[in-house]
PDB file of C-alpha atoms in Angstrom:
ATOM      1  CA  MET A  26     105.016  89.722  78.868  1.00 55.00           C
ATOM      2  CA  GLU A  27     104.683  86.696  76.607  1.00 59.00           C
ATOM      3  CA  LYS A  28     106.062  83.430  77.960  1.00 61.00           C
ATOM      4  CA  GLU A  29     107.670  82.561  74.622  1.00 62.00           C
ATOM      5  CA  ARG A  30     109.797  85.694  74.852  1.00 73.00           C
ATOM      6  CA  TRP A  31     111.222  85.160  78.306  1.00 83.00           C
ATOM      7  CA  HIS A  32     111.540  81.403  77.739  1.00 85.00           C
ATOM      8  CA  SER A  33     113.777  82.136  74.752  1.00 86.00           C
ATOM      9  CA  ARG A  34     115.992  84.379  76.894  1.00 89.00           C
ATOM     10  CA  ILE A  35     117.041  81.537  79.216  1.00 94.00           C
ATOM     11  CA  ALA A  36     120.647  80.803  78.255  1.00 93.00           C
ATOM     12  CA  ALA A  37     122.087  77.357  78.918  1.00 94.00           C
ATOM     13  CA  ARG A  38     125.446  78.916  79.806  1.00 94.00           C
ATOM     14  CA  GLU A  39     123.716  80.832  82.630  1.00 96.00           C
ATOM     15  CA  ILE A  40     122.200  77.644  84.029  1.00 97.00           C
ATOM     16  CA  TYR A  41     125.621  75.983  84.073  1.00 96.00           C
ATOM     17  CA  ARG A  42     127.166  79.117  85.596  1.00 96.00           C
ATOM     18  CA  TYR A  43     124.712  78.874  88.486  1.00 97.00           C
ATOM     19  CA  MET A  44     125.720  75.220  88.765  1.00 96.00           C
ATOM     20  CA  GLY A  45     129.333  76.367  89.137  1.00 96.00           C
ATOM     21  CA  MET A  46     130.616  75.036  85.809  1.00 94.00           C
ATOM     22  CA  LYS A  47     130.982  75.868  82.136  1.00 94.00           C
ATOM     23  CA  GLU A  48     128.527  74.661  79.512  1.00 94.00           C
ATOM     24  CA  GLN A  49     131.274  73.022  77.442  1.00 93.00           C
ATOM     25  CA  ASP A  50     132.264  70.881  80.417  1.00 95.00           C
ATOM     26  CA  ALA A  51     128.835  69.216  80.636  1.00 94.00           C
ATOM     27  CA  ASP A  52     128.569  65.745  79.115  1.00 95.00           C
ATOM     28  CA  GLU A  53     125.512  64.576  77.182  1.00 96.00           C
ATOM     29  CA  ALA A  54     123.953  62.911  80.204  1.00 96.00           C
ATOM     30  CA  LEU A  55     124.117  66.100  82.251  1.00 96.00           C
ATOM     31  CA  GLN A  56     122.820  68.160  79.349  1.00 96.00           C
ATOM     32  CA  ARG A  57     119.774  65.878  79.138  1.00 97.00           C
ATOM     33  CA  ARG A  58     119.162  66.243  82.878  1.00 97.00           C
ATOM     34  CA  VAL A  59     119.342  70.028  82.616  1.00 97.00           C
ATOM     35  CA  GLU A  60     116.935  70.061  79.675  1.00 96.00           C
ATOM     36  CA  GLU A  61     114.510  67.782  81.520  1.00 97.00           C
ATOM     37  CA  GLN A  62     114.551  69.836  84.730  1.00 97.00           C
ATOM     38  CA  LEU A  63     114.219  73.119  82.842  1.00 97.00           C
ATOM     39  CA  ALA A  64     111.146  71.808  81.030  1.00 96.00           C
ATOM     40  CA  ARG A  65     109.718  70.551  84.314  1.00 96.00           C
ATOM     41  CA  LEU A  66     110.294  73.942  85.943  1.00 97.00           C
ATOM     42  CA  LEU A  67     108.777  75.954  83.095  1.00 96.00           C
ATOM     43  CA  ALA A  68     105.658  73.789  83.217  1.00 95.00           C
ATOM     44  CA  VAL A  69     104.888  74.948  86.774  1.00 96.00           C
ATOM     45  CA  CYS A  70     106.068  78.571  86.745  1.00 95.00           C
ATOM     46  CA  ARG A  71     103.392  81.191  87.385  1.00 94.00           C
ATOM     47  CA  VAL A  72     105.269  84.316  86.318  1.00 95.00           C
ATOM     48  CA  ARG A  73     103.884  87.639  87.508  1.00 95.00           C
ATOM     49  CA  SER A  74     105.351  91.129  87.304  1.00 95.00           C
ATOM     50  CA  PHE A  75     104.439  94.662  88.244  1.00 96.00           C
ATOM     51  CA  TYR A  76     106.106  98.013  87.661  1.00 96.00           C
ATOM     52  CA  ARG A  77     105.476 101.708  88.108  1.00 96.00           C
ATOM     53  CA  LEU A  78     107.289 104.789  86.841  1.00 96.00           C
ATOM     54  CA  PHE A  79     108.097 107.610  89.264  1.00 97.00           C
ATOM     55  CA  PRO A  80     109.749 111.020  89.033  1.00 97.00           C
ATOM     56  CA  LEU A  81     113.359 111.004  90.233  1.00 96.00           C
ATOM     57  CA  ARG A  82     115.536 113.657  91.872  1.00 95.00           C
ATOM     58  CA  ILE A  83     119.143 113.147  92.947  1.00 93.00           C
ATOM     59  CA  LYS A  84     120.580 115.652  95.382  1.00 89.00           C
ATOM     60  CA  GLU A  85     123.335 116.109  97.926  1.00 77.00           C
ATOM     61  CA  ASN A  86     122.850 114.237 101.180  1.00 69.00           C
ATOM     62  CA  ARG A  87     122.271 116.562 104.095  1.00 61.00           C
ATOM     63  CA  ARG A  88     121.721 113.635 106.459  1.00 57.00           C
ATOM     64  CA  GLN A  89     117.962 113.516 106.031  1.00 50.00           C
ATOM     65  CA  GLU A  90     116.192 110.509 107.476  1.00 50.00           C
ATOM     66  CA  THR A  91     115.959 107.598 105.017  1.00 49.00           C
ATOM     67  CA  ALA A  92     114.916 103.955 105.147  1.00 50.00           C
ATOM     68  CA  SER A  93     118.542 102.937 105.751  1.00 52.00           C
ATOM     69  CA  PRO A  94     120.843 105.939 106.281  1.00 49.00           C
ATOM     70  CA  ASN A  95     124.356 105.468 104.906  1.00 49.00           C
ATOM     71  CA  GLU A  96     127.297 106.710 106.874  1.00 48.00           C
ATOM     72  CA  GLY A  97     128.951 109.714 105.276  1.00 57.00           C
ATOM     73  CA  THR A  98     127.282 111.787 102.598  1.00 77.00           C
ATOM     74  CA  ALA A  99     125.906 109.420  99.970  1.00 87.00           C
ATOM     75  CA  PRO A 100     123.609 111.234  97.500  1.00 91.00           C
ATOM     76  CA  LEU A 101     119.892 111.180  98.237  1.00 93.00           C
ATOM     77  CA  LEU A 102     117.538 109.868  95.595  1.00 95.00           C
ATOM     78  CA  GLU A 103     113.925 110.994  95.828  1.00 96.00           C
ATOM     79  CA  LEU A 104     112.097 108.272  93.933  1.00 95.00           C
ATOM     80  CA  GLY A 105     108.357 108.789  94.146  1.00 92.00           C
ATOM     81  CA  PRO A 106     107.459 108.423  97.839  1.00 94.00           C
ATOM     82  CA  MET A 107     110.848 106.879  98.677  1.00 95.00           C
ATOM     83  CA  THR A 108     114.105 108.530  99.754  1.00 95.00           C
ATOM     84  CA  ILE A 109     117.217 106.427  99.201  1.00 95.00           C
ATOM     85  CA  ALA A 110     120.808 107.160 100.186  1.00 94.00           C
ATOM     86  CA  SER A 111     123.155 105.257  97.850  1.00 94.00           C
ATOM     87  CA  ARG A 112     126.285 106.223  95.935  1.00 94.00           C
ATOM     88  CA  GLY A 113     126.031 103.172  93.688  1.00 95.00           C
ATOM     89  CA  LEU A 114     122.408 103.735  92.721  1.00 96.00           C
ATOM     90  CA  ALA A 115     123.051 107.459  92.213  1.00 95.00           C
ATOM     91  CA  ARG A 116     125.888 106.643  89.792  1.00 94.00           C
ATOM     92  CA  ASN A 117     123.669 104.205  87.919  1.00 95.00           C
ATOM     93  CA  LEU A 118     120.840 106.748  87.622  1.00 95.00           C
ATOM     94  CA  ARG A 119     122.972 109.791  86.808  1.00 93.00           C
ATOM     95  CA  GLY A 120     121.188 111.922  84.211  1.00 93.00           C
ATOM     96  CA  CYS A 121     117.809 110.233  84.779  1.00 95.00           C
ATOM     97  CA  ASP A 122     114.702 112.154  85.807  1.00 94.00           C
ATOM     98  CA  GLN A 123     112.417 109.119  86.032  1.00 96.00           C
ATOM     99  CA  ALA A 124     112.842 105.556  87.247  1.00 97.00           C
ATOM    100  CA  ALA A 125     110.806 102.375  87.168  1.00 97.00           C
ATOM    101  CA  LEU A 126     110.408 100.244  90.270  1.00 97.00           C
ATOM    102  CA  PHE A 127     109.515  96.642  89.520  1.00 97.00           C
ATOM    103  CA  GLY A 128     108.917  93.295  91.121  1.00 97.00           C
ATOM    104  CA  VAL A 129     108.827  89.906  89.379  1.00 97.00           C
ATOM    105  CA  THR A 130     108.400  86.311  90.535  1.00 97.00           C
ATOM    106  CA  LEU A 131     108.345  82.769  89.177  1.00 97.00           C
ATOM    107  CA  GLY A 132     105.627  81.889  91.701  1.00 96.00           C
ATOM    108  CA  LEU A 133     105.360  79.476  94.617  1.00 97.00           C
ATOM    109  CA  GLU A 134     105.199  76.351  92.464  1.00 97.00           C
ATOM    110  CA  ALA A 135     108.849  76.826  91.458  1.00 97.00           C
ATOM    111  CA  ASP A 136     109.849  76.800  95.144  1.00 97.00           C
ATOM    112  CA  ARG A 137     107.626  73.809  95.835  1.00 97.00           C
ATOM    113  CA  LEU A 138     109.131  71.824  92.965  1.00 97.00           C
ATOM    114  CA  ILE A 139     112.677  72.491  94.174  1.00 97.00           C
ATOM    115  CA  TYR A 140     111.691  71.547  97.736  1.00 97.00           C
ATOM    116  CA  ARG A 141     110.034  68.273  96.656  1.00 97.00           C
ATOM    117  CA  LEU A 142     113.042  67.299  94.577  1.00 96.00           C
ATOM    118  CA  GLY A 143     115.306  68.089  97.509  1.00 96.00           C
ATOM    119  CA  GLN A 144     113.557  65.413  99.566  1.00 96.00           C
ATOM    120  CA  THR A 145     114.213  62.618  97.085  1.00 95.00           C
ATOM    121  CA  ALA A 146     116.685  63.734  94.405  1.00 96.00           C
ATOM    122  CA  VAL A 147     119.172  66.308  95.648  1.00 96.00           C
ATOM    123  CA  GLY A 148     121.078  66.434  92.366  1.00 96.00           C
ATOM    124  CA  GLU A 149     117.944  67.204  90.392  1.00 97.00           C
ATOM    125  CA  ALA A 150     116.972  69.839  92.978  1.00 97.00           C
ATOM    126  CA  LEU A 151     120.310  71.602  92.504  1.00 97.00           C
ATOM    127  CA  ILE A 152     119.879  71.551  88.735  1.00 97.00           C
ATOM    128  CA  THR A 153     116.328  72.871  88.999  1.00 98.00           C
ATOM    129  CA  ASP A 154     117.419  75.630  91.369  1.00 98.00           C
ATOM    130  CA  ALA A 155     120.037  76.729  88.814  1.00 98.00           C
ATOM    131  CA  CYS A 156     117.386  76.653  86.082  1.00 97.00           C
ATOM    132  CA  ALA A 157     115.116  78.812  88.248  1.00 97.00           C
ATOM    133  CA  ALA A 158     117.891  81.331  88.893  1.00 97.00           C
ATOM    134  CA  ALA A 159     118.500  81.653  85.155  1.00 97.00           C
ATOM    135  CA  ALA A 160     114.750  81.829  84.498  1.00 96.00           C
ATOM    136  CA  ILE A 161     114.080  84.741  86.873  1.00 97.00           C
ATOM    137  CA  GLU A 162     116.969  86.628  85.263  1.00 96.00           C
ATOM    138  CA  ALA A 163     115.368  86.017  81.865  1.00 96.00           C
ATOM    139  CA  VAL A 164     112.064  87.376  83.166  1.00 96.00           C
ATOM    140  CA  CYS A 165     113.851  90.503  84.412  1.00 96.00           C
ATOM    141  CA  ASP A 166     115.575  90.928  81.049  1.00 95.00           C
ATOM    142  CA  GLU A 167     112.279  90.659  79.199  1.00 95.00           C
ATOM    143  CA  LEU A 168     110.620  93.206  81.480  1.00 96.00           C
ATOM    144  CA  CYS A 169     113.548  95.587  80.946  1.00 96.00           C
ATOM    145  CA  GLU A 170     113.107  95.128  77.198  1.00 95.00           C
ATOM    146  CA  THR A 171     109.446  96.097  77.603  1.00 94.00           C
ATOM    147  CA  LEU A 172     110.530  99.197  79.521  1.00 96.00           C
ATOM    148  CA  ARG A 173     113.073 100.018  76.813  1.00 96.00           C
ATOM    149  CA  ARG A 174     110.442  99.830  74.078  1.00 95.00           C
ATOM    150  CA  GLU A 175     107.965 101.947  76.046  1.00 94.00           C
ATOM    151  CA  ALA A 176     110.655 104.510  76.906  1.00 95.00           C
ATOM    152  CA  ALA A 177     111.700 104.761  73.260  1.00 94.00           C
ATOM    153  CA  LYS A 178     108.172 105.823  72.314  1.00 93.00           C
ATOM    154  CA  ALA A 179     108.664 108.910  74.506  1.00 91.00           C
ATOM    155  CA  GLY A 180     112.193 109.617  73.275  1.00 93.00           C
ATOM    156  CA  ARG A 181     113.884 108.043  76.265  1.00 94.00           C
ATOM    157  CA  LYS A 182     116.455 105.374  76.994  1.00 96.00           C
ATOM    158  CA  ILE A 183     116.985 103.194  80.061  1.00 96.00           C
ATOM    159  CA  ARG A 184     119.845 102.390  82.406  1.00 95.00           C
ATOM    160  CA  PRO A 185     120.731  98.840  83.516  1.00 96.00           C
ATOM    161  CA  ARG A 186     118.560  97.524  86.347  1.00 97.00           C
ATOM    162  CA  PHE A 187     119.872  97.872  89.885  1.00 97.00           C
ATOM    163  CA  SER A 188     118.557  95.726  92.747  1.00 96.00           C
ATOM    164  CA  PRO A 189     118.607  96.101  96.532  1.00 95.00           C
ATOM    165  CA  GLY A 190     121.650  94.270  97.851  1.00 93.00           C
ATOM    166  CA  PHE A 191     123.977  95.704  95.189  1.00 92.00           C
ATOM    167  CA  GLY A 192     126.699  97.807  96.819  1.00 92.00           C
ATOM    168  CA  ASP A 193     125.325 100.358  99.259  1.00 93.00           C
ATOM    169  CA  PHE A 194     121.730 100.041  97.971  1.00 94.00           C
ATOM    170  CA  THR A 195     120.956  97.814 100.928  1.00 93.00           C
ATOM    171  CA  LEU A 196     118.218  95.258 101.524  1.00 93.00           C
ATOM    172  CA  ALA A 197     116.864  97.610 104.191  1.00 93.00           C
ATOM    173  CA  TYR A 198     115.013  99.379 101.361  1.00 95.00           C
ATOM    174  CA  GLN A 199     113.009  96.275 100.462  1.00 95.00           C
ATOM    175  CA  PRO A 200     110.082  97.064 102.812  1.00 95.00           C
ATOM    176  CA  ALA A 201     109.698 100.536 101.267  1.00 96.00           C
ATOM    177  CA  ILE A 202     109.722  99.047  97.755  1.00 96.00           C
ATOM    178  CA  PHE A 203     107.150  96.433  98.766  1.00 96.00           C
ATOM    179  CA  ASN A 204     104.896  99.065 100.295  1.00 95.00           C
ATOM    180  CA  THR A 205     105.258 101.418  97.334  1.00 96.00           C
ATOM    181  CA  LEU A 206     104.410  98.729  94.767  1.00 97.00           C
ATOM    182  CA  GLU A 207     102.008  96.746  96.979  1.00 96.00           C
ATOM    183  CA  LEU A 208     103.757  93.604  95.787  1.00 97.00           C
ATOM    184  CA  SER A 209     101.895  91.254  98.103  1.00 96.00           C
ATOM    185  CA  LYS A 210      98.608  92.291  96.521  1.00 96.00           C
ATOM    186  CA  ARG A 211      99.879  92.767  92.972  1.00 96.00           C
ATOM    187  CA  ILE A 212     102.007  89.663  92.390  1.00 97.00           C
ATOM    188  CA  GLY A 213     101.711  87.595  95.575  1.00 96.00           C
ATOM    189  CA  VAL A 214     105.248  88.162  96.875  1.00 97.00           C
ATOM    190  CA  THR A 215     105.805  88.695 100.585  1.00 96.00           C
ATOM    191  CA  LEU A 216     108.801  89.802 102.633  1.00 94.00           C
ATOM    192  CA  THR A 217     109.993  87.964 105.735  1.00 91.00           C
ATOM    193  CA  ALA A 218     111.170  89.728 108.888  1.00 86.00           C
ATOM    194  CA  GLY A 219     114.711  88.924 107.758  1.00 82.00           C
ATOM    195  CA  GLY A 220     114.203  90.661 104.415  1.00 82.00           C
ATOM    196  CA  MET A 221     113.921  87.510 102.292  1.00 90.00           C
ATOM    197  CA  MET A 222     111.317  87.299  99.542  1.00 96.00           C
ATOM    198  CA  THR A 223     108.726  84.535  99.273  1.00 96.00           C
ATOM    199  CA  PRO A 224     108.555  82.970  96.680  1.00 97.00           C
ATOM    200  CA  SER A 225     112.347  82.886  96.751  1.00 96.00           C
ATOM    201  CA  LYS A 226     112.742  83.214  92.981  1.00 97.00           C
ATOM    202  CA  SER A 227     111.598  86.833  93.001  1.00 97.00           C
ATOM    203  CA  VAL A 228     113.419  90.073  92.198  1.00 97.00           C
ATOM    204  CA  THR A 229     112.899  93.774  92.814  1.00 97.00           C
ATOM    205  CA  ALA A 230     114.866  96.416  90.940  1.00 98.00           C
ATOM    206  CA  VAL A 231     115.151 100.047  89.837  1.00 98.00           C
ATOM    207  CA  VAL A 232     115.558 101.043  86.181  1.00 98.00           C
ATOM    208  CA  GLY A 233     116.410 104.660  85.323  1.00 97.00           C
ATOM    209  CA  LEU A 234     114.970 106.523  82.325  1.00 97.00           C
ATOM    210  CA  TYR A 235     116.650 109.520  80.728  1.00 96.00           C
ATOM    211  CA  LYS A 236     115.846 111.824  77.829  1.00 92.00           C
ATOM    212  CA  GLU A 237     117.418 110.783  74.546  1.00 76.00           C
ATOM    213  CA  SER A 238     117.620 114.421  73.441  1.00 67.00           C
ATOM    214  CA  ALA A 239     116.442 117.809  74.637  1.00 39.00           C
ATOM    215  CA  GLY A 240     112.862 118.778  73.947  1.00 40.00           C
ATOM    216  CA  LYS A 241     111.452 115.267  73.968  1.00 42.00           C
ATOM    217  CA  PRO A 242     108.251 114.754  75.982  1.00 41.00           C
ATOM    218  CA  HIS A 243     108.295 113.089  79.384  1.00 43.00           C
ATOM    219  CA  ALA A 244     107.033 109.521  79.538  1.00 41.00           C
ATOM    220  CA  PRO A 245     103.807 109.377  81.565  1.00 41.00           C
ATOM    221  CA  VAL A 246     103.691 107.804  85.003  1.00 42.00           C
ATOM    222  CA  GLU A 247     102.239 104.373  84.410  1.00 46.00           C
ATOM    223  CA  GLU A 248     101.893 100.957  85.911  1.00 47.00           C
ATOM    224  CA  ASN A 249     101.561  97.526  84.454  1.00 50.00           C
ATOM    225  CA  ILE A 250     100.883  94.077  85.840  1.00 48.00           C
ATOM    226  CA  THR A 251     101.576  90.959  83.785  1.00 47.00           C
ATOM    227  CA  THR A 252     101.259  87.223  84.193  1.00 44.00           C
ATOM    228  CA  GLY A 253     103.930  86.113  81.759  1.00 42.00           C
ATOM    229  CA  GLY A 254     101.299  84.572  79.524  1.00 37.00           C
ATOM    230  CA  LEU A 255     100.648  81.905  82.172  1.00 33.00           C
ATOM    231  CA  ARG A 256      97.911  81.183  84.686  1.00 30.00           C
ATOM    232  CA  THR A 257      98.360  82.954  88.018  1.00 31.00           C
ATOM    233  CA  ASP A 258      96.650  80.485  90.332  1.00 32.00           C
ATOM    234  CA  GLU A 259      98.631  78.101  92.535  1.00 30.00           C
ATOM    235  CA  SER A 260      97.680  74.885  90.764  1.00 27.00           C
ATOM    236  CA  SER A 261      99.941  73.043  88.381  1.00 26.00           C
ATOM    237  CA  VAL A 262      99.190  72.499  84.727  1.00 23.00           C
TER     238      VAL A 262
END
């Protein structure tokens, strides 16, 4: 993942949306502050990502034990070593026979910058936090574009990404995702007892892959770790 690509995906309108306003309502002074804090954030980000592709089966729920059993009869998704009960995720992955699990992060320095600003300049901290929220979404979008290109080589297409916390795909599945991907080792992201990720500007998600047409070959199971074209140590540039 090249930093120029995900940098270019950061939309100003998304930053202002996270700030709770519309881009057209920002005056020139605020626009300059946003540009300055975005540049400051991007200078310290240490983007890392990791994904793996797994075979996928969706079947009727017969109340098998899962990481977080849903009440009722939500479909069961057998995704590699994981078993997930979720109607929402099953709808999203309908027709898919493979899925990618991924984790991405902006790194600890993004959190540290926001914290330092919060001690002395709360307004700038809020702006930087909005920039970081838009930035991690841009990183996710770029990784999904990478998955789309790789899937196309094998005659496949992808579904929109779906993260724990959406609908009935609960955060209770986060530990299983972390264990499956070894995210602490791969990209330096840890999970608190309360299910929160550290660094905070981190995302996990599932992306389904389906055959574009009958007779096309299956994409191979693969994994990839990237650093977003940036250094991965904890020091600032």
